[in-house]
XYZ file of C-alpha atoms in Angstrom:
493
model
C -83.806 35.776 45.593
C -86.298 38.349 45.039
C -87.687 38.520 41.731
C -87.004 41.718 39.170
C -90.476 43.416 38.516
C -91.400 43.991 34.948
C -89.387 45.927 31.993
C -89.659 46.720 28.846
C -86.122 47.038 26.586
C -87.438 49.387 23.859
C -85.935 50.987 20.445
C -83.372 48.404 19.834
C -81.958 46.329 17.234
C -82.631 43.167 18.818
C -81.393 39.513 17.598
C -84.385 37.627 17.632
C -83.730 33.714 18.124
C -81.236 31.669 17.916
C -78.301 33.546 16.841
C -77.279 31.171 14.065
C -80.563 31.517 12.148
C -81.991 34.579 13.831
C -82.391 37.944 12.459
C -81.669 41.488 13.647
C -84.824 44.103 13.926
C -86.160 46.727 15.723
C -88.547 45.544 18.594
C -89.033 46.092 21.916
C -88.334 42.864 24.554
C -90.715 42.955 27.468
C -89.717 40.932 30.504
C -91.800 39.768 33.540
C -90.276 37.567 36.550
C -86.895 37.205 35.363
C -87.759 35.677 31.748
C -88.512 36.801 28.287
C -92.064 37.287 28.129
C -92.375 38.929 24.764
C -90.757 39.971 21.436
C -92.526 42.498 20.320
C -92.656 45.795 17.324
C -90.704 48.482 18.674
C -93.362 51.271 20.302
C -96.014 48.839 21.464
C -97.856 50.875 25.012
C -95.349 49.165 27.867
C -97.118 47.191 30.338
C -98.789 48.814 33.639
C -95.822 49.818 36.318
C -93.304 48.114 33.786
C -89.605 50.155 33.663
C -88.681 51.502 30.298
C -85.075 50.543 29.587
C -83.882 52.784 26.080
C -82.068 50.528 23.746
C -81.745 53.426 21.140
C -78.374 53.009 19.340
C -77.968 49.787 21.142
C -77.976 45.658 19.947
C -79.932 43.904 22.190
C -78.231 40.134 22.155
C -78.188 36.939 24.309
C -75.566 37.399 27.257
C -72.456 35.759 26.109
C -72.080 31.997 27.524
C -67.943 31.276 28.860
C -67.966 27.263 28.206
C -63.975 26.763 30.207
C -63.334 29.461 33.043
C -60.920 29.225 35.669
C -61.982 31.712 37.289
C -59.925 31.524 40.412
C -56.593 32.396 38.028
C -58.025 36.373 38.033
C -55.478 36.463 40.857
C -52.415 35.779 38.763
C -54.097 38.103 35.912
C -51.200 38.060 32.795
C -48.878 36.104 34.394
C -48.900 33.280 31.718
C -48.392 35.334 28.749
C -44.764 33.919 27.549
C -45.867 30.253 28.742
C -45.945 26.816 27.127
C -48.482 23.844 28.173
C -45.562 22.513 29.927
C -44.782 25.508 31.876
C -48.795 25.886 33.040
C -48.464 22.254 33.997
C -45.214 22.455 36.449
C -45.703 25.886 37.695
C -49.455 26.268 37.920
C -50.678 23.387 38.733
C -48.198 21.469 40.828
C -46.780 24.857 42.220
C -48.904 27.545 42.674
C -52.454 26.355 42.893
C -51.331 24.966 46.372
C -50.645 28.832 47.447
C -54.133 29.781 47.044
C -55.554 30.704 50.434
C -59.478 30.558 50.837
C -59.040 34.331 50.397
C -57.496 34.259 47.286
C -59.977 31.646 45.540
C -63.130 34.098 46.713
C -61.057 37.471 45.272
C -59.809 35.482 42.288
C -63.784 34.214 41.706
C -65.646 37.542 42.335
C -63.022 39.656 40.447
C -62.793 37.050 37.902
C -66.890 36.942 37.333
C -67.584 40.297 37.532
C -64.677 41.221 34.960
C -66.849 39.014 32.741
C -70.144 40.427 33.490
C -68.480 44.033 32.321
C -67.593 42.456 28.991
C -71.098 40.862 28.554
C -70.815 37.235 29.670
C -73.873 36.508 31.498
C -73.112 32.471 31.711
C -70.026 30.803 32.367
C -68.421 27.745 34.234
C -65.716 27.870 36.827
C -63.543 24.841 36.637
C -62.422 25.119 40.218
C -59.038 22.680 40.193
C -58.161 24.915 43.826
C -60.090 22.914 46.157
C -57.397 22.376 48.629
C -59.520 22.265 52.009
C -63.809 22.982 52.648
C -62.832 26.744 53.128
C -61.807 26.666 49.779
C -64.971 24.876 48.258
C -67.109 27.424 50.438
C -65.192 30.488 49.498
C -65.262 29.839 45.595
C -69.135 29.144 45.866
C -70.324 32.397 47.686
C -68.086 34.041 45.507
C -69.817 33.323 42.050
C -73.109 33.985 43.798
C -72.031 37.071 45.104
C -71.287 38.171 41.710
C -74.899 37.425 39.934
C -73.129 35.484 36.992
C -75.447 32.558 35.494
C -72.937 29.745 36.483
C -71.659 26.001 36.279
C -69.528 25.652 39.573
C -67.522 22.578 39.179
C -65.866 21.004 42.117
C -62.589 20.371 41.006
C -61.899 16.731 42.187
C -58.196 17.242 42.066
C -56.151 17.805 44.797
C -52.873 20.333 44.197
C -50.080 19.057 45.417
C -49.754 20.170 49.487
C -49.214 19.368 52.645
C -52.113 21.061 54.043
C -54.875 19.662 51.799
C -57.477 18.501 53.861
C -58.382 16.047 51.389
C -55.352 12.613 51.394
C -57.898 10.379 50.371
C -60.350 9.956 47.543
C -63.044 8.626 50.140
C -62.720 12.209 52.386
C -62.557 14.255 48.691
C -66.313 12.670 47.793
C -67.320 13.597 51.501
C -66.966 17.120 50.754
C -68.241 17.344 47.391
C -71.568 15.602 49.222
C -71.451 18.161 51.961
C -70.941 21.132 49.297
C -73.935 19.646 47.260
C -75.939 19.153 49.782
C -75.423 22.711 51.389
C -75.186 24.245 48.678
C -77.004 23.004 45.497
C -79.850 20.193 47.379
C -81.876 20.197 44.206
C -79.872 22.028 41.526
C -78.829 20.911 38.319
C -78.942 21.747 34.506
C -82.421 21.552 33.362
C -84.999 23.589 31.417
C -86.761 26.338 33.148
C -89.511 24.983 35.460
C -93.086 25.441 33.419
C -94.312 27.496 36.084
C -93.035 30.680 37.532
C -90.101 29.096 39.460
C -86.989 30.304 37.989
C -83.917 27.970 37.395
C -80.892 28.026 39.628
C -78.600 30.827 38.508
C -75.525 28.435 40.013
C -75.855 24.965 39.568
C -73.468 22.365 40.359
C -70.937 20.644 38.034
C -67.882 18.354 38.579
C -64.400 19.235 36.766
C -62.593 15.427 37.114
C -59.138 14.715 37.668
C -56.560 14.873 34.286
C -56.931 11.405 32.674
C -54.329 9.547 33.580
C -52.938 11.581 36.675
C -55.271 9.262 38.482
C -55.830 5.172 38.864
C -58.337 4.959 35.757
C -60.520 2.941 38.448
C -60.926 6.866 39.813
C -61.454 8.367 36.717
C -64.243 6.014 35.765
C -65.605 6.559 39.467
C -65.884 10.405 38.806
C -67.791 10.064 35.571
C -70.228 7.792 37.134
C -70.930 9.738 40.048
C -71.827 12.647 37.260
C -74.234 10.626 35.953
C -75.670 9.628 39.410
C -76.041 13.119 40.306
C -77.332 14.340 36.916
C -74.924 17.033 36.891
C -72.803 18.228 34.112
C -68.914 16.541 34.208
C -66.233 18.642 32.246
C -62.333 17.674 31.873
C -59.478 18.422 30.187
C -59.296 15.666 27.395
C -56.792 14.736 24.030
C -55.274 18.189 25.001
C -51.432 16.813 24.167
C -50.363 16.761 20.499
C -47.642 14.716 18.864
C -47.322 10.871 17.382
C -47.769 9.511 21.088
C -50.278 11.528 21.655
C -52.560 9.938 24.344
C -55.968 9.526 23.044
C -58.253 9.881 26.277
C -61.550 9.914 24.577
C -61.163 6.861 22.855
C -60.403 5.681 26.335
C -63.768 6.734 27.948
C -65.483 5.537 24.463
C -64.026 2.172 25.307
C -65.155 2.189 28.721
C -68.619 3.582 28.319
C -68.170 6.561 30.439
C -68.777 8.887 27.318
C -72.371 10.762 27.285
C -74.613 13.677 27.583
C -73.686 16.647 30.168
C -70.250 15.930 29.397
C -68.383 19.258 28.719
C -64.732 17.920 26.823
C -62.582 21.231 27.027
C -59.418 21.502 24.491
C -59.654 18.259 22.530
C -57.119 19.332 19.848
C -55.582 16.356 19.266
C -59.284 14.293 18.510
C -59.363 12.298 15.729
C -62.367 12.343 13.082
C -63.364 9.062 14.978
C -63.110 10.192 18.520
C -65.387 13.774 17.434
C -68.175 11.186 16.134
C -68.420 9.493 19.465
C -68.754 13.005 21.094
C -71.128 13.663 18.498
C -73.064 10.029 19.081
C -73.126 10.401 22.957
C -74.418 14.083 23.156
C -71.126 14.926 24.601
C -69.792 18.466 24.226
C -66.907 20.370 23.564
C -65.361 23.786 24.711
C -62.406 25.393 22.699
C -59.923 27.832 24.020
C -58.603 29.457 21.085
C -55.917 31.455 22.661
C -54.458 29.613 24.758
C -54.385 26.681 22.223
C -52.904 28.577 19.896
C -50.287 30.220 22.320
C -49.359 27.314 24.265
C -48.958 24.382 21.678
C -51.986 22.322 22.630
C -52.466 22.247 18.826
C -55.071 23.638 16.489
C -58.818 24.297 18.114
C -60.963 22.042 16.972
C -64.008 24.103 17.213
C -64.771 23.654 13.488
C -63.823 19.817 13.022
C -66.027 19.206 15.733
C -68.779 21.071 14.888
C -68.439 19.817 11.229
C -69.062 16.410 13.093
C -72.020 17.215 14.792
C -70.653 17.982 18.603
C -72.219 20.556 20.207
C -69.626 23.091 20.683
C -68.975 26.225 22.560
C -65.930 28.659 23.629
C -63.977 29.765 26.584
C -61.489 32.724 28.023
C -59.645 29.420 29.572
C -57.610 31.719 32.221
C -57.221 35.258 33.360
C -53.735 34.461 34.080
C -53.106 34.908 30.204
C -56.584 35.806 28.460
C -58.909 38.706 29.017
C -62.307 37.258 30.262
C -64.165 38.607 27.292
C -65.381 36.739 24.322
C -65.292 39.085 21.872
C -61.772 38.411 21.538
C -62.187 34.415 21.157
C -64.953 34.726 18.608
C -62.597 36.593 16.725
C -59.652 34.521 17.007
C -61.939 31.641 16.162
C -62.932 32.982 13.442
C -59.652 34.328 11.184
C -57.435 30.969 13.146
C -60.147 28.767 11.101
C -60.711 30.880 7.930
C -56.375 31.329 7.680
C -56.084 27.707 7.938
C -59.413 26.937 4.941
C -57.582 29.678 2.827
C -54.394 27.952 3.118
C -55.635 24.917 2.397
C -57.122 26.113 -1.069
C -53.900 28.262 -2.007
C -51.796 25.004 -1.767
C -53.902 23.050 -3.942
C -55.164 25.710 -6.372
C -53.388 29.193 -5.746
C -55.779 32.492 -5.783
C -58.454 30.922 -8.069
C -59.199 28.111 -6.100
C -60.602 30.609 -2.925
C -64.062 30.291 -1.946
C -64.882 32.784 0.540
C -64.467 32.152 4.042
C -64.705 28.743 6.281
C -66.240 29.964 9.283
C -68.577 33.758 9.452
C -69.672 36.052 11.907
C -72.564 34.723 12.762
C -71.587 31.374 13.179
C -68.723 32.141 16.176
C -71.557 34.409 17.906
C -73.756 31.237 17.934
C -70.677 29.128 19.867
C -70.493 32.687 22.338
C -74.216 32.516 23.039
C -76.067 29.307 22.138
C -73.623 26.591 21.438
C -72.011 27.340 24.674
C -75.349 27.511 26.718
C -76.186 24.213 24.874
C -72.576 22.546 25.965
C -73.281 23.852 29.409
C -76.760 22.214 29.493
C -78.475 25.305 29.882
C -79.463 25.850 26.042
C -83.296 25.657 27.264
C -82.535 28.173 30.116
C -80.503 30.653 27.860
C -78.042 31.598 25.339
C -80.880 33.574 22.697
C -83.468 36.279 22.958
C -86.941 33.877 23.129
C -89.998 33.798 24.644
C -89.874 31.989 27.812
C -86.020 31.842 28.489
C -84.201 33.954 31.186
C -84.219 36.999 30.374
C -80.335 37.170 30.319
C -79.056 39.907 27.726
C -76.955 42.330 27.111
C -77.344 46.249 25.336
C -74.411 46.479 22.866
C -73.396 50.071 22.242
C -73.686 50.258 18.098
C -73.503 54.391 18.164
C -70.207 55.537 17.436
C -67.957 56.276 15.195
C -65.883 53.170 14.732
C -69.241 51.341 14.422
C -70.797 53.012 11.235
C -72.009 52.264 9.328
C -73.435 48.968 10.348
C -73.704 47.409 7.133
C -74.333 43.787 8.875
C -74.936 43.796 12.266
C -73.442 40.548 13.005
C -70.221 41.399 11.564
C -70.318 44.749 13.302
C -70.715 42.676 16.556
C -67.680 40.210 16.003
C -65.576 42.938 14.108
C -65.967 45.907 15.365
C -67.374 45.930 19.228
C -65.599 45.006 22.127
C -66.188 44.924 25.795
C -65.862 48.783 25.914
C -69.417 48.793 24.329
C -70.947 46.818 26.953
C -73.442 49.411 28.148
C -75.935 46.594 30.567
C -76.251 43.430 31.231
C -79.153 41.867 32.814
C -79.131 37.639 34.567
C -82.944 37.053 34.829
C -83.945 40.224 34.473
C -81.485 41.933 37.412
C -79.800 44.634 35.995
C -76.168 43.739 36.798
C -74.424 46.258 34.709
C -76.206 49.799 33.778
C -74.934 52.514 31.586
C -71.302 51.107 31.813
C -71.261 50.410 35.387
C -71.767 47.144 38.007
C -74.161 47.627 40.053
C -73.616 44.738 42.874
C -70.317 45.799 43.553
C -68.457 48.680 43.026
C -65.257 47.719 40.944
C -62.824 49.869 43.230
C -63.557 47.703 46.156
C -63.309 44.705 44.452
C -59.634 45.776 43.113
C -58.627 46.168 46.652
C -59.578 42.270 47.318
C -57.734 40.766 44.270
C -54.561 43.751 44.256
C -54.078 42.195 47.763
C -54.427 38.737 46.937
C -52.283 39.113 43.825
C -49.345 40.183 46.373
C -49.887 37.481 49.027
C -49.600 35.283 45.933
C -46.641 37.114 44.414
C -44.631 37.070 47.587
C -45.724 33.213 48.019
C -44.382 32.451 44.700
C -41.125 34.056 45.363
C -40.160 32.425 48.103
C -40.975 29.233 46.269
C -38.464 29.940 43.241
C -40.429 32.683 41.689
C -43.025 32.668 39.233
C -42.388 30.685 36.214
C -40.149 27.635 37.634
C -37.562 26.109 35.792
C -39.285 22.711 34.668
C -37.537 19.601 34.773
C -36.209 18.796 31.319
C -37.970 14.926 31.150
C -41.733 16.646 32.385
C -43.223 15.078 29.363
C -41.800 11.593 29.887
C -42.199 11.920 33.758
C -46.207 12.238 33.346
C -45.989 9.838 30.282
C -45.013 7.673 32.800
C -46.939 8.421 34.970
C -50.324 7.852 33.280
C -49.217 4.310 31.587
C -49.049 3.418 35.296
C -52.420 4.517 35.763
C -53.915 3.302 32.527
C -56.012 -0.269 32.328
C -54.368 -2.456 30.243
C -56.427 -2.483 27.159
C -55.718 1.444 27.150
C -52.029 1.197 27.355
């Protein structure tokens, strides 16, 4: 990749540091071979041949950081609006994932990236659960790097159900995630940025395992060792169903000794206080969904339990199939879902007098879209705040109109009162990737043609297959109950 020459970003209000303790001012950020090479007071001479980049009227923050993407789901964009957990389990991922061509997963993962690159997201991970044959693998890879997202690919270990999946056995499954690493990502993983001038891998490679419990737990505990072998970040779907049976997965992994650092837990609603302290004790993560948690009965996101207990924590869009892919919208759900639940807490015991203020502010949810996600994704040392020496991965936040003023605290005017419309450029390692409101890699009417067409092959797939939201069978929940005590060790069940 060749290397953006020097800029300087100059006259705007820029969030120096790390967004939980940093402070808005006016300086100019100067940037040299991709990184941050200085903070500096706004009008300072610009260096020799460097491009001068006008921030007036503009925040200049950290790129957003996505902690649980599916990106691939772009192609069924809103079709999970009126769904349950249940329904995403029997249609989505035992029905439809299967109809994904190698087509569809590159259209779904370029469309899906570069929708969150216009909304400011400059990091993410794709969870890729779609890996039905190589093609697949191959086609969801050049996609994200096509794009010019920062990224966490993870190889989705499962296999949806098909005849056609390339993959019947575990043993020809870990062929092709060697083949994909080794073509692929030979010497990538999360790390800090090299101390000299050689940048870090925009895409690294991560693993997304199999649901706990859909698998012999011999598998399970195969897939978080082979994380650890490769040093590569592992994320799954954990403690995701509520109710008194509730299966309590991490306690599971605790037991085993598969729990640890670059582990990514996404959901984990249903944790108890115990279960968060391991997290917190291993250096595992978590990533919270708010919306669809909240839509889809997974329970109540645990975002501020878990931080409370000292897990690093970050948040995700989840899926384009039901959320937008911008994070303005989850830091503000976040945000009221936590304080309404604080609030009522206080009314019940104490009525009006006993309220405090609020649980959870502005700045803190901007740290879990910036920081605390880079920091879950292993990359808080690459990105995820404006510092000397870190990629130089940022975005210019329009602060200049009306429904902006005036900006009587600019992180609340960030959370409150921007949205993706104000996204006016993004740059990953100093490549401007969105300027004055428009992509530059791609054009976005080209890229609507890919996943418009994809979205039809899909639609007419899913029609011939019973439509799109198939009736479930009314005993799902005891069928894959069943299903994982079969699957469980002993001691777990």
């Amino acid at each position: 990749m060749t290397r953006p020459g020097s800029m300087v970003i100059r006259g705007g209000t820029v969030l120096v540091g790390p967004p939980a303790t940093g402070r808005f001012e006016r300086a100019d950020v100067v940037v040299a071979e991709g990184r941050i090479a200085e903070i500096r007071p706004s009008g300072a001479t610009a260096p020799d041949g460097a491009e001068v980049l006008d921030a007036t009227g503009r925040f200049v923050l950290p790129g957003f950081v996505d902690a649980h993407h599916h990106l691939w789901q772009t192609t069924m964009r809103g079709l999970t609006a009126e769904w349950d957990l249940m329904d995403v389990l029997w249609s989505m991922r035992l029905h439809h994932t299967a109809l994904h061509g190698p087509d569809d997963v590159h259209a779904g993962t370029l469309a899906g990236a570069l929708a969150a690159l216009e909304a400011g997201t400059t990091t993410t991970i794709d969870v890729a659960h779609v890996i039905t044959t190589p093609d697949h693998a191959d086609a969801g890879v050049n996609a994200i790097r096509e794009s010019g997202i920062r990224a966490v690919w993870a190889y989705g270990l499962t296999t949806p159900p098909s005849g056609e999946s390339a993959f019947p056995s575990e043993r020809q499954r870990m062929a092709d995630v060697e083949r994909v690493r080794g073509t692929y990502f030979p010497a990538s993983r999360p790390t800090d940025l090299p101390a000299d001038e050689t940048p870090a891998p925009r895409v690294v490679m991560g693993l997304a395992a199999n649901e706990i419990g859909s698998v012999p737990w011999e598998t399970t505990r195969g897939e978080f060792r082979l994380a650890r072998e490769l040093g590569v970040l592992l994320t799954a779907h954990t403690n995701v169903f509520g109710g008194p049976e509730a299966p309590h997965e991490i306690a599971w992994l605790h037991r085993d000794g598969l729990l640890g650092p670059l582990q990514l837990h996404a959901h984990a609603t249903s944790s108890t206080d115990e279960e968060l302290r391991w997290l917190a004790e291993s250096g595992a993560a978590v990533a919270s969904t708010v919306e669809t948690e909240l839509q889809m009965g997974l329970g109540h996101p645990v975002f501020a339990r878990a931080a409370a207990a000292g897990v690093t924590v970050g948040l995700g869009t989840d899926i384009q199939s039901n959320n937008s892919g911008d994070l303005f919208a989850q830091m503000r759900l976040a945000m009221q879902c936590e304080n309404g639940r604080s609030a009522q807490r206080r009314l019940d015991s104490g009525g009006v007098g006993a309220l405090r203020g609020t649980a959870v502010r502005p700045r803190d949810v901007l740290h879990l879209a910036t920081l605390g996600g880079a920091r879950a994704l292993g990359l808080g040392d690459v990105t995820g705040s404006l510092e000397p020496g870190k990629a130089a991965d940022l975005v210019l936040l329009r602060h200049d109109r009306l429904y902006h003023r005036p900006v009587v605290d600019p992180f609340a005017t960030v959370v409150l009162h921007c949205g993706p419309g104000d996204v006016d450029t993004v740059l990953v390692d100093g490549e401007v990737l969105k300027r004055d409101g428009q992509l530059t890699r791609r054009d976005a009417p080209s890229v609507m043609g890919l996943i418009d067409a994809a979205a039809r092959r899909l639609r007419d797939a899913m029609e011939r297959e019973g439509g799109p939201r198939l009736r479930r069978p009314d005993d799902l929940p005891e069928r894959l109950a069943e299903r994982r005590a079969g699957n469980l060790p002993d001691w777990a069940a």
